[in-house]
Short mmCIF file of C-alpha atoms and ligand atoms in Angstrom, two decimals:
data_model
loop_
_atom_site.label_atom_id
_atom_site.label_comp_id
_atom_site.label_asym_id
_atom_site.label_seq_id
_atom_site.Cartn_x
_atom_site.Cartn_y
_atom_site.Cartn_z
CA UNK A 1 -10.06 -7.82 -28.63
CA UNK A 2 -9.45 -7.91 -24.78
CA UNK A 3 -10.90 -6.01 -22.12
CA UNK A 4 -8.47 -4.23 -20.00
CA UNK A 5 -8.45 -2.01 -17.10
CA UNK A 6 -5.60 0.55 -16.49
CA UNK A 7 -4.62 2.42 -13.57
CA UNK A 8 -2.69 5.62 -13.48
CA UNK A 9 -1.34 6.82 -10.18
CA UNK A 10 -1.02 10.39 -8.92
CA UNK A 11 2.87 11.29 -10.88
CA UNK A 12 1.53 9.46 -14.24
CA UNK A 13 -1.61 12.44 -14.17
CA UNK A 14 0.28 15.14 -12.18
CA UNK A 15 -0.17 18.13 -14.72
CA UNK A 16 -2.37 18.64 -18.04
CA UNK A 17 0.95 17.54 -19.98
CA UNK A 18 0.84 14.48 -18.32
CA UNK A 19 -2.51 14.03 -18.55
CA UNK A 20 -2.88 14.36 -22.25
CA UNK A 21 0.04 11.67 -22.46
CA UNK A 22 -1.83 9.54 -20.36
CA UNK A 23 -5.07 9.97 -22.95
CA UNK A 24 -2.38 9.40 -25.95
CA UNK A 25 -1.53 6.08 -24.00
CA UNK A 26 -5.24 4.88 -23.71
CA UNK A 27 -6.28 6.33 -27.59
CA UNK A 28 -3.51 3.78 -28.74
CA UNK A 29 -5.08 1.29 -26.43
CA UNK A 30 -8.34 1.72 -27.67
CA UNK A 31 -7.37 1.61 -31.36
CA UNK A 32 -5.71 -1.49 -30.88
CA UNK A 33 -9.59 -2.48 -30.62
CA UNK A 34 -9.51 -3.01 -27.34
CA UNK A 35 -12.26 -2.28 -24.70
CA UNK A 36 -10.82 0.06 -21.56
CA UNK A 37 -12.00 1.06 -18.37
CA UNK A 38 -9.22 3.48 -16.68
CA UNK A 39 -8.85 3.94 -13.15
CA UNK A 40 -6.94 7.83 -11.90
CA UNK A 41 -5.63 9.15 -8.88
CA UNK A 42 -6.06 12.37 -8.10
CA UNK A 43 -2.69 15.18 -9.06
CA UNK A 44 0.23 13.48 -7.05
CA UNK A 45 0.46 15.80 -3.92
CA UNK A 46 -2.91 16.76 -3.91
CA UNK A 47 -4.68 14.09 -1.37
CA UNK A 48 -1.93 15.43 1.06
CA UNK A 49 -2.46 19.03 0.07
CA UNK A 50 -6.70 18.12 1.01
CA UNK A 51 -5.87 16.77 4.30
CA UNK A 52 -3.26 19.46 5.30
CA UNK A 53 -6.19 22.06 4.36
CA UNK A 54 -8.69 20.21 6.34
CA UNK A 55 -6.69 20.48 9.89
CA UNK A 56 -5.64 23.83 9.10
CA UNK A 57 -9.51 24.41 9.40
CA UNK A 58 -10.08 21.71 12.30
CA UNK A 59 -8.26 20.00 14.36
CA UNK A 60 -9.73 16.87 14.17
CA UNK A 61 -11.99 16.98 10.74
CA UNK A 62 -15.09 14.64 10.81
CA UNK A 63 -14.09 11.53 8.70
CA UNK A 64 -16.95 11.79 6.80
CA UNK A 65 -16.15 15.14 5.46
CA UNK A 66 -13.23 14.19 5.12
CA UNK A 67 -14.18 11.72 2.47
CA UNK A 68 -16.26 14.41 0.94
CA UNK A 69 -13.42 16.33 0.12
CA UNK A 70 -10.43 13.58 -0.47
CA UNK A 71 -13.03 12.82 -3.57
CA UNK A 72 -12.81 15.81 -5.14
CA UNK A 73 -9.32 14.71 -5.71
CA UNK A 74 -9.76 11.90 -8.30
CA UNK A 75 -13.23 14.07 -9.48
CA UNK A 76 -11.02 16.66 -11.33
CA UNK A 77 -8.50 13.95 -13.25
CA UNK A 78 -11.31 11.82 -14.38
CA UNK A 79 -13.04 14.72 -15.63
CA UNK A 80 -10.07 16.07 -17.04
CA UNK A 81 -8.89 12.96 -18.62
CA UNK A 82 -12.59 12.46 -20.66
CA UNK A 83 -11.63 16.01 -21.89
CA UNK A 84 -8.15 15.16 -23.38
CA UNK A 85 -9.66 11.96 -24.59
CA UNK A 86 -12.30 14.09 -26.55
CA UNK A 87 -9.81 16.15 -27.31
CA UNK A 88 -8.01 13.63 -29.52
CA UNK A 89 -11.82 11.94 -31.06
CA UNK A 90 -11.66 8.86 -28.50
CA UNK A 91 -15.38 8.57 -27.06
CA UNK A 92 -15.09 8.82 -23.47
CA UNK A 93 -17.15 9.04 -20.05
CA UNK A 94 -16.06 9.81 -16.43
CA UNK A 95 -17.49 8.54 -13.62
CA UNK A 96 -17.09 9.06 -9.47
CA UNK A 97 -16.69 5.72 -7.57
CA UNK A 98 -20.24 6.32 -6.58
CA UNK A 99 -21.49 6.40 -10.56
CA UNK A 100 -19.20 3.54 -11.33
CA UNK A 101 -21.46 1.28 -8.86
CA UNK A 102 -18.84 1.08 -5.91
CA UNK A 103 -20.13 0.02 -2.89
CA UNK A 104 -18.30 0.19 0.36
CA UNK A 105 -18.99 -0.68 4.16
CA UNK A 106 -19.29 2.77 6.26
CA UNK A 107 -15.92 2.97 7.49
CA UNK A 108 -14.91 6.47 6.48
CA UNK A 109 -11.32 6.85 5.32
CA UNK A 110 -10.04 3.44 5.01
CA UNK A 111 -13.25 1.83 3.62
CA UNK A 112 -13.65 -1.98 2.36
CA UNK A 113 -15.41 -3.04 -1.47
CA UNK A 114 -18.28 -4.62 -0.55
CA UNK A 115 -19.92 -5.18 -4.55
CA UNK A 116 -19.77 -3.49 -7.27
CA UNK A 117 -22.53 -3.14 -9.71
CA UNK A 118 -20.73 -3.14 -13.17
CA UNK A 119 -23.87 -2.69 -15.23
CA UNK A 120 -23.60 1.24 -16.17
CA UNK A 121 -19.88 0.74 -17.08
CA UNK A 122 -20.88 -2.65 -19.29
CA UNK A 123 -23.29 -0.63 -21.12
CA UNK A 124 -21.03 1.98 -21.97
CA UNK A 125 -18.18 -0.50 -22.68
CA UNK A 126 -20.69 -2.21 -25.44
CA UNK A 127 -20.95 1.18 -26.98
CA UNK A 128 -17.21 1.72 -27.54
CA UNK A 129 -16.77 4.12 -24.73
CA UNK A 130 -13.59 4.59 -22.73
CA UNK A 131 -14.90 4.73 -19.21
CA UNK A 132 -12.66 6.44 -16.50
CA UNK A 133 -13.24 5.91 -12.71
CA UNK A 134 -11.99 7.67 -10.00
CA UNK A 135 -10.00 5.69 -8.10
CA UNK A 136 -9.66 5.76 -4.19
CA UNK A 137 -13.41 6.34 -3.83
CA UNK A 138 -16.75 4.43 -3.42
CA UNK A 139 -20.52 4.82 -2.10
CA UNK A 140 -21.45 3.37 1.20
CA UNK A 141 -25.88 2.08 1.87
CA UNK A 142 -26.77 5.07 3.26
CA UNK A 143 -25.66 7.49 -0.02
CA UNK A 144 -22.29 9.04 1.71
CA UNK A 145 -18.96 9.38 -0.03
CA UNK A 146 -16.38 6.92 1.35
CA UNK A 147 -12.75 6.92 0.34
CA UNK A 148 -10.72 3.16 0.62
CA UNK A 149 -7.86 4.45 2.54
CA UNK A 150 -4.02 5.99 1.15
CA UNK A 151 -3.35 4.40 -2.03
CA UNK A 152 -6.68 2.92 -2.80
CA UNK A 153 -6.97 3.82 -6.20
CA UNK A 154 -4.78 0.39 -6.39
CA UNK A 155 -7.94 -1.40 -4.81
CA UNK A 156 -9.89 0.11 -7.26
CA UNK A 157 -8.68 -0.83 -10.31
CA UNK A 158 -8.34 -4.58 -9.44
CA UNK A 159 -11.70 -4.76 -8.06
CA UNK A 160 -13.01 -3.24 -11.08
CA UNK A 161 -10.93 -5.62 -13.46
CA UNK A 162 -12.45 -8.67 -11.18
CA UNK A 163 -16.10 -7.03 -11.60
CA UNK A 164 -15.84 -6.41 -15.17
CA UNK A 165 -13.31 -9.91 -15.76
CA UNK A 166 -11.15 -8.00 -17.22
CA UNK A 167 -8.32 -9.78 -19.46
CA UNK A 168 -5.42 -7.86 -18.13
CA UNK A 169 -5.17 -5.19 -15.13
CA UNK A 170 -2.19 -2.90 -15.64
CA UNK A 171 -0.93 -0.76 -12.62
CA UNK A 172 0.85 2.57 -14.63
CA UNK A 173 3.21 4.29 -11.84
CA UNK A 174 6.59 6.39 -12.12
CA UNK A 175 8.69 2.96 -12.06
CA UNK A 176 9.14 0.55 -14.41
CA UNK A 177 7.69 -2.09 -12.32
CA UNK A 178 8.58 -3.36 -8.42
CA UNK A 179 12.23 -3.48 -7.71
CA UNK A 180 13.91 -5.68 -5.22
CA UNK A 181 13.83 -2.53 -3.18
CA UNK A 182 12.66 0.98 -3.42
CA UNK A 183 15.10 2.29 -6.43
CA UNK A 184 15.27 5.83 -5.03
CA UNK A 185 16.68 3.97 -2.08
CA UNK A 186 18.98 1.10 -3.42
CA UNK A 187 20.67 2.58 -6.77
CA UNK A 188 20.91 -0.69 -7.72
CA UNK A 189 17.43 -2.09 -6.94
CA UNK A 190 16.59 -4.63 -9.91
CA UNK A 191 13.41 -4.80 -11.43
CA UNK A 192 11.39 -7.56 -10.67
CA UNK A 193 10.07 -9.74 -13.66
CA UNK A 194 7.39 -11.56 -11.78
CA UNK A 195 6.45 -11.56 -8.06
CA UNK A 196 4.27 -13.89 -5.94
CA UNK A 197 0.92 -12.35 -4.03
CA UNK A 198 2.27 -13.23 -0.45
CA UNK A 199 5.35 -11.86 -1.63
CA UNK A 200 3.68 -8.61 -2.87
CA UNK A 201 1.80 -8.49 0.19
CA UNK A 202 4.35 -8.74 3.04
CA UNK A 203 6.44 -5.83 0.91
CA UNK A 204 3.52 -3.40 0.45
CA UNK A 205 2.57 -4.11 4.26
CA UNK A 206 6.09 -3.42 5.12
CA UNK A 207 6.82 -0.03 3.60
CA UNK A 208 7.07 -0.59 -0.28
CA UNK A 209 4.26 1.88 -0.98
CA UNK A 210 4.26 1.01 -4.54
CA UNK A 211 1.19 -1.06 -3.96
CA UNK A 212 -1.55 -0.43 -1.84
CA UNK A 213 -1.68 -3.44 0.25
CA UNK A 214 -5.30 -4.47 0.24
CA UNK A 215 -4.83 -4.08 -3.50
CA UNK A 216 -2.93 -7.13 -3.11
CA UNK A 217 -5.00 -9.13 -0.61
CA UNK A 218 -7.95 -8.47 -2.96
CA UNK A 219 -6.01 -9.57 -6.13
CA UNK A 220 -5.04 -12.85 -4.42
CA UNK A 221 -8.25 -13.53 -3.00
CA UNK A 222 -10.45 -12.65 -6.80
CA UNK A 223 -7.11 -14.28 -8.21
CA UNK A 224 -6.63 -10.84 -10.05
CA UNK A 225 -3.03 -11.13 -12.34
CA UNK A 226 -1.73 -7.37 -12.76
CA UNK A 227 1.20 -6.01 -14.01
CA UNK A 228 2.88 -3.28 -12.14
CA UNK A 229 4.53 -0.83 -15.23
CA UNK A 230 5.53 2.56 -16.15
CA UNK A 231 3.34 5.95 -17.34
CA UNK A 232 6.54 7.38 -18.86
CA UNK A 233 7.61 4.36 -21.32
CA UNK A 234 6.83 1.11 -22.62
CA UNK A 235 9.12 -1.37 -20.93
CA UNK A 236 7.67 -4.53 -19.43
CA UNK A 237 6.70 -4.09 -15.96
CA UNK A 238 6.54 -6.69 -13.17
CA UNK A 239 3.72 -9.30 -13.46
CA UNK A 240 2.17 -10.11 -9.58
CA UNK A 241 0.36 -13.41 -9.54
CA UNK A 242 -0.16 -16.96 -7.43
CA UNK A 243 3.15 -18.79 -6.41
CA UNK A 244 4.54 -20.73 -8.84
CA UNK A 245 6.86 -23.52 -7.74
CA UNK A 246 10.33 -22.36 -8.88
CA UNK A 247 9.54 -19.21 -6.96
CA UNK A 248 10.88 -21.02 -3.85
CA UNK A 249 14.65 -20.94 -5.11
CA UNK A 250 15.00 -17.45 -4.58
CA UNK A 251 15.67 -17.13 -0.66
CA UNK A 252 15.01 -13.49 -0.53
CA UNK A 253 12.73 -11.54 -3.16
CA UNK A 254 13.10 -8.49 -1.95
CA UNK A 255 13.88 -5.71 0.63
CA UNK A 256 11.22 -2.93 2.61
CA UNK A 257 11.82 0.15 4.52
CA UNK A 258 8.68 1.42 6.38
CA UNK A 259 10.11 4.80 8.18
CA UNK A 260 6.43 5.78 9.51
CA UNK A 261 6.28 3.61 12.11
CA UNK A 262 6.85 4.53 16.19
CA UNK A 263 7.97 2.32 19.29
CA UNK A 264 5.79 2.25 21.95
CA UNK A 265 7.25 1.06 25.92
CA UNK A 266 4.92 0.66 28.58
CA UNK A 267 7.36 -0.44 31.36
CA UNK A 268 6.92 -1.65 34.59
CA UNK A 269 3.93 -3.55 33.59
CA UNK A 270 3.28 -6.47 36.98
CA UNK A 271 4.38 -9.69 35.06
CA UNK A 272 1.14 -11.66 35.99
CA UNK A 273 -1.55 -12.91 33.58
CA UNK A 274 -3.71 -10.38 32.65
CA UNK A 275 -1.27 -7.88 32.03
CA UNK A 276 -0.13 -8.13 28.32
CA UNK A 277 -4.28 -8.51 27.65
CA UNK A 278 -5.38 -5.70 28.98
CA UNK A 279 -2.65 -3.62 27.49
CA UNK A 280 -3.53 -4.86 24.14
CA UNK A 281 -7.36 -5.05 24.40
CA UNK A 282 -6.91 -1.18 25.33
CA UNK A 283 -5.21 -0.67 21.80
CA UNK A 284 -7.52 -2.83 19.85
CA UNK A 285 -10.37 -1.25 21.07
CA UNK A 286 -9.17 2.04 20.06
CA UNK A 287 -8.08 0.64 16.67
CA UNK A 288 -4.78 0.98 16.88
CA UNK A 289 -2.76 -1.41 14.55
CA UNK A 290 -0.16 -3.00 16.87
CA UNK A 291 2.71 -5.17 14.94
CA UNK A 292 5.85 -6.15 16.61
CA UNK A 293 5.62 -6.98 20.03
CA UNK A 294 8.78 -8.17 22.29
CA UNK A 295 8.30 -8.74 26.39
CA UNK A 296 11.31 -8.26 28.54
CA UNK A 297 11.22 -9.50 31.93
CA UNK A 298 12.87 -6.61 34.65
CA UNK A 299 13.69 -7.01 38.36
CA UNK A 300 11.15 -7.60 40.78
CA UNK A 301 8.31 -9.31 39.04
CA UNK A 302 8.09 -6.26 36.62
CA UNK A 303 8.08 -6.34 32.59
CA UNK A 304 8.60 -3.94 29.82
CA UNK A 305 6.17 -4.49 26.44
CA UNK A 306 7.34 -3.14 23.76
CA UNK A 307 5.76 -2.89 20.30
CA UNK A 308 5.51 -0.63 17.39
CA UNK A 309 2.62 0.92 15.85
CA UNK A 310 2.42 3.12 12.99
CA UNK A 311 3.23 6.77 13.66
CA UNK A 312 0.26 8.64 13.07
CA UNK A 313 -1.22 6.12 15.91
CA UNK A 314 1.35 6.25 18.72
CA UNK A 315 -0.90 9.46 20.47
CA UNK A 316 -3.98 7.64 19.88
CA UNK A 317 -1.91 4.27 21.90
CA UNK A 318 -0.87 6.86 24.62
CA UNK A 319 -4.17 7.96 24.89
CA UNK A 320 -5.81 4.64 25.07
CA UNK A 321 -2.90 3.35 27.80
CA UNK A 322 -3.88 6.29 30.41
CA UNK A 323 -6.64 4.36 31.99
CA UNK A 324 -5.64 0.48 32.11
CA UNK A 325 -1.54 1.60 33.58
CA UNK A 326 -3.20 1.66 36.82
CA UNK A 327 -4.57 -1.80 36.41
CA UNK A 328 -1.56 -3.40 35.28
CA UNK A 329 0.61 -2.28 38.23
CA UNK A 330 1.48 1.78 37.45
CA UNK A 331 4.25 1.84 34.50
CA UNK A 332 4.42 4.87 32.07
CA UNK A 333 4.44 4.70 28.72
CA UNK A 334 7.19 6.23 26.04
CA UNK A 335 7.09 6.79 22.36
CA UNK A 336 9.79 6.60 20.26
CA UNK A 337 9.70 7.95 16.87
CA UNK A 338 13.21 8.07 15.46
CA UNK A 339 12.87 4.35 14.21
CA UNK A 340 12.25 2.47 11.08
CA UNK A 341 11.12 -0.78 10.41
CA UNK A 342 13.53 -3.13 7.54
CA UNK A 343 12.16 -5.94 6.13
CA UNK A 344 13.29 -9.22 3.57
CA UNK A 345 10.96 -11.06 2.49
CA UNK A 346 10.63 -13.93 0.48
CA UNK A 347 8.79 -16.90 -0.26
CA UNK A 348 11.99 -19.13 -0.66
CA UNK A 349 12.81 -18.76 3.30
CA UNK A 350 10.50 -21.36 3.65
CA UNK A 351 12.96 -24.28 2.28
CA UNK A 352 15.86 -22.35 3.70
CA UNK A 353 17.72 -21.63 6.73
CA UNK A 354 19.94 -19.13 7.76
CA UNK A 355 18.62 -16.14 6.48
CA UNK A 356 18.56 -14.06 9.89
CA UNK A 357 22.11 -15.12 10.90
CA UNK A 358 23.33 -13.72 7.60
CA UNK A 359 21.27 -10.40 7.51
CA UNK A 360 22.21 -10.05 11.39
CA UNK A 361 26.05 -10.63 10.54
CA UNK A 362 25.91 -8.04 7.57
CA UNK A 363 24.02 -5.49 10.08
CA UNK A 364 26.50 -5.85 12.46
CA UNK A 365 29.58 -5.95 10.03
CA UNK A 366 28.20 -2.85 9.19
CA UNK A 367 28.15 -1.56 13.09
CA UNK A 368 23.80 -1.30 13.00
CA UNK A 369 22.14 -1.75 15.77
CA UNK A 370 19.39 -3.80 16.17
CA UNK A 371 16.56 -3.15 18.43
CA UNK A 372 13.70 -5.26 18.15
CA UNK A 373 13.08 -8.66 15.77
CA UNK A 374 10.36 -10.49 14.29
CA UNK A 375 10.03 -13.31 12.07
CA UNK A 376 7.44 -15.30 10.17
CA UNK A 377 7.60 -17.77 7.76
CA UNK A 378 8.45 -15.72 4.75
CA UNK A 379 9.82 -12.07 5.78
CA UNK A 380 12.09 -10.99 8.87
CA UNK A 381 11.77 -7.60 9.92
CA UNK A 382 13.98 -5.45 12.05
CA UNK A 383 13.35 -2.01 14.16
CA UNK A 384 16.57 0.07 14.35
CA UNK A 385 17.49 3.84 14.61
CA UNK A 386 15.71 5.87 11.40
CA UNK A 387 18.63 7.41 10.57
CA UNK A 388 20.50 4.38 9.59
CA UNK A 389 17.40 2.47 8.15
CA UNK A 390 18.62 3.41 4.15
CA UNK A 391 21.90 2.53 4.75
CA UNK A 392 20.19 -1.29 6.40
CA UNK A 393 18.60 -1.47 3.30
CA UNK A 394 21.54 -1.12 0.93
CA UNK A 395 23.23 -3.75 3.31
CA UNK A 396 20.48 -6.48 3.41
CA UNK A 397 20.04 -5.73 -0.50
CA UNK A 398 23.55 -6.78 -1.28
CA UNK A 399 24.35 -9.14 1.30
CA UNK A 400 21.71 -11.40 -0.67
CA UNK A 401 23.10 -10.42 -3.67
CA UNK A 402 19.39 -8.91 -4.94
CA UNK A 403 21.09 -6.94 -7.73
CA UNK A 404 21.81 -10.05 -9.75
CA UNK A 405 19.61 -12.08 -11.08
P1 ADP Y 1 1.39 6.04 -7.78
O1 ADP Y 1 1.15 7.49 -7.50
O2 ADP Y 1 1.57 5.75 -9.23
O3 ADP Y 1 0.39 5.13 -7.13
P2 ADP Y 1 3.28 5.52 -5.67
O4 ADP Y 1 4.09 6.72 -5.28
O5 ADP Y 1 2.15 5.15 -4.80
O6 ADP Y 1 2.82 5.72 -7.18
O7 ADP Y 1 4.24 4.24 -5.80
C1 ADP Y 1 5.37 4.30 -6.63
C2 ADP Y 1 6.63 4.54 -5.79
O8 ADP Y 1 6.84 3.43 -4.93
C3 ADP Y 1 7.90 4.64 -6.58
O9 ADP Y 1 8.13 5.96 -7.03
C4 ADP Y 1 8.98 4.13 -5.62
O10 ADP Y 1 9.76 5.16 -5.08
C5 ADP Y 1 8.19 3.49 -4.50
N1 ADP Y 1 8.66 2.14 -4.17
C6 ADP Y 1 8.90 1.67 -2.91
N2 ADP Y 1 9.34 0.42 -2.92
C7 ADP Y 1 9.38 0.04 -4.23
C8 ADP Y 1 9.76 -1.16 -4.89
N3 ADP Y 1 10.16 -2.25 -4.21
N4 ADP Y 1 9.68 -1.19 -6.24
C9 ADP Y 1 9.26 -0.13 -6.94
N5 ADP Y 1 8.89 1.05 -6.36
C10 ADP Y 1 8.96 1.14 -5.02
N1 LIG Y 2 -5.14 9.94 -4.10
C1 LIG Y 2 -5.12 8.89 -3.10
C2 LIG Y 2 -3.86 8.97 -2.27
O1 LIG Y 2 -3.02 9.82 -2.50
C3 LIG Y 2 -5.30 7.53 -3.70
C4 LIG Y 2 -4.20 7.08 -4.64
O2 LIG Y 2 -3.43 7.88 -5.11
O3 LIG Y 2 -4.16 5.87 -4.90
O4 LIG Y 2 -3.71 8.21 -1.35
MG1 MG Y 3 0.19 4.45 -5.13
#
């Protein structure tokens, strides 16, 4: 008998077909002996559907009520799930993140696990009940509804199988695990058999959406093993855990495409100390994620910053630039949003050199442009024009030759 937690993402319950193949999945779980807590998203679609609703109401909805009704998402599968399970003489309970002892800090709409009490869902796990938890959702100290940010039902699910030390954490999604590249985007993505946290990590933070990526960071820091698999059959999925050494032989591991993102110039900037600080203090304080930032020097002691942001932040950047352009010598400030970020990452470009020349050769065999670069010590990431940023995968994916083992 092992204790397992399973998660199934928005696709895996997106009708009452899918959700009583989803309570098949977990009945033949359970009779396997095998004790279950299961983690749901709400209806694919939905969440989006809940947020377009709330700004066609206000333009700028309160984040707490926000979380108040982003809940109600995952509230109707887990309820809805504990009825197909009783539907087919499995024992089942549902619980909100609140019930399932899911603390958070008070940061409404992108909140962080602080503890979770896993008493109520022991007790019910000693009785032979199948306890489902909405995902995405948690309880901060002072009683309010918090929601962990787009995706989260990933965080909850490995937090829950650290809480509860679970034996195995499966992640159940519409792909049969994680590809060396999105496969709707590279037809000949391959499916990964294992992947490395940091690995994991720099993809989902990159634009492979198919993890959450504080899932990850919390799985690497609790030392959570998961396996990322498929709702729709029973092929092995792809098994995320710590580095192993032969990991390093692969140079690249994989390939990212994050099209949300926005490039942000604030030109004419005086090139003195001070300047690039209180540009970017500006942005921090207004909490706007900054990542790739490039300083070009013009004529006549004036520079150009450039760096991108994600695109539902560039207004809030603009916004937060108006008052310190003055103070750093006039400038203006331009958004671009017709860009995409491509990544390759891998933790093999450690041991091995060479890797940008050969991506940057098959870019420009290719004729793409690129427009800004940054580096660390296991990804390289490119900004070029959004229109060409599938075709800059397919290139990348083959000039490394992902699609063979
Ligand atoms: P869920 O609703 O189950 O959480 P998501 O839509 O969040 O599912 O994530 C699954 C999707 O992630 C896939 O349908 C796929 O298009 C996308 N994806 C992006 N990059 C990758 C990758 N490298 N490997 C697998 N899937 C990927
Ligand atoms: N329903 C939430 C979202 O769409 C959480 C999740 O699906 O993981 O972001
Ligand atoms: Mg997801």
């Amino acid at each position: 008998m092992a204790r397992i937690v399973q998660k199934y993402g928005g696709t895996s319950v997106g009708d009452v077909e899918r959700i009583k193949k989803v309570a098949e999945r977990i009945k033949a779980t359970r009779d396997e002996g095998h004790e279950l807590v299961v983690v749901v998203s709400a209806r694919s679609g939905v969440t989006n559907e809940l947020i377009a609703r709330a700004k066609a109401v206000c333009e700028f909805p309160s984040e707490r009520e926000l979380d108040m009704l982003l809940a109600t998402g995952e509230q109707e599968t887990i309820a809805l799930t504990a009825m197909a399970l009783h539907g087919i003489g499995v024992d089942a309970v549902s619980y909100t993140g609140a019930q399932a002892g899911i603390f958070t800090d008070k940061v409404h709409t992108k909140a962080k696990i602080k503890t979770i009490n896993a008493k109520p869902i022991e007790q019910d796990l000693k009785t032979g009940k199948v306890v489902i938890v909405a995902g995405f959702q948690g309880i901060n100290d002072d009683g309010q509804i918090t929601t962990l940010g787009r995706g989260g039902s990933d965080l909850t699910a490995i937090a829950l199988a650290a809480a509860v030390k679970a034996d195995k954490c499966e992640i159940y999604t519409d792909v049969d695990g994680v590809y060396t590249a999105d496969p709707r985007v590279v037809k000949n993505a391959r499916k990964l058999e294992e992947i490395s946290y940091d690995e994991m990590l720099e993809l989902a933070s990159l634009g492979s959406k198919v993890m959450q990526t504080r899932s990850v960071e919390f799985a690497k820091k609790y030392n959570v093993v998961f396996e990322v698999r498929s709702s729709f059959n029973h092929n092995p999925g792809t098994i995320v855990k710590e580095e192993v050494a032969y990991m390093e032989k692969v140079v690249v591991r994989g390939v990212a495409v994050d099209k949300d993102q926005a490039k942000v110039i604030v030109s004419n900037v005086r090139d003195k100390p001070g300047s690039a600080a209180k540009v970017f203090r500006a942005l921090a304080d207004a909490n706007v994620n900054v990542d790739m930032i490039v300083q070009n020097t013009g004529r006549q002691g004036l520079a150009n910053l450039t760096f991108t942001v994600p695109q539902t932040e560039a207004a809030r950047a603009v916004r937060a630039l108006d008052p310190v352009l003055a103070a750093v010598g006039g400038g203006q400030v331009t958004v671009h949003e017709h860009v995409a970020k491509l990544s390759v990452v891998g933790v093999g470009m450690r041991t091995h050199s060479g890797v940008a020349a050969t991506l940057f050769q098959a870019l420009a065999d290719a004729g793409i442009n690129i427009d800004l670069i940054s580096t660390s010590e296991i990804k390289i990431s490119i900004v070029l024009d959004l229109d060409r940023a599938d075709e800059a995968a397919r290139v990348a994916h083959a000039v490394f030759n992902l699609d063979k083992a």
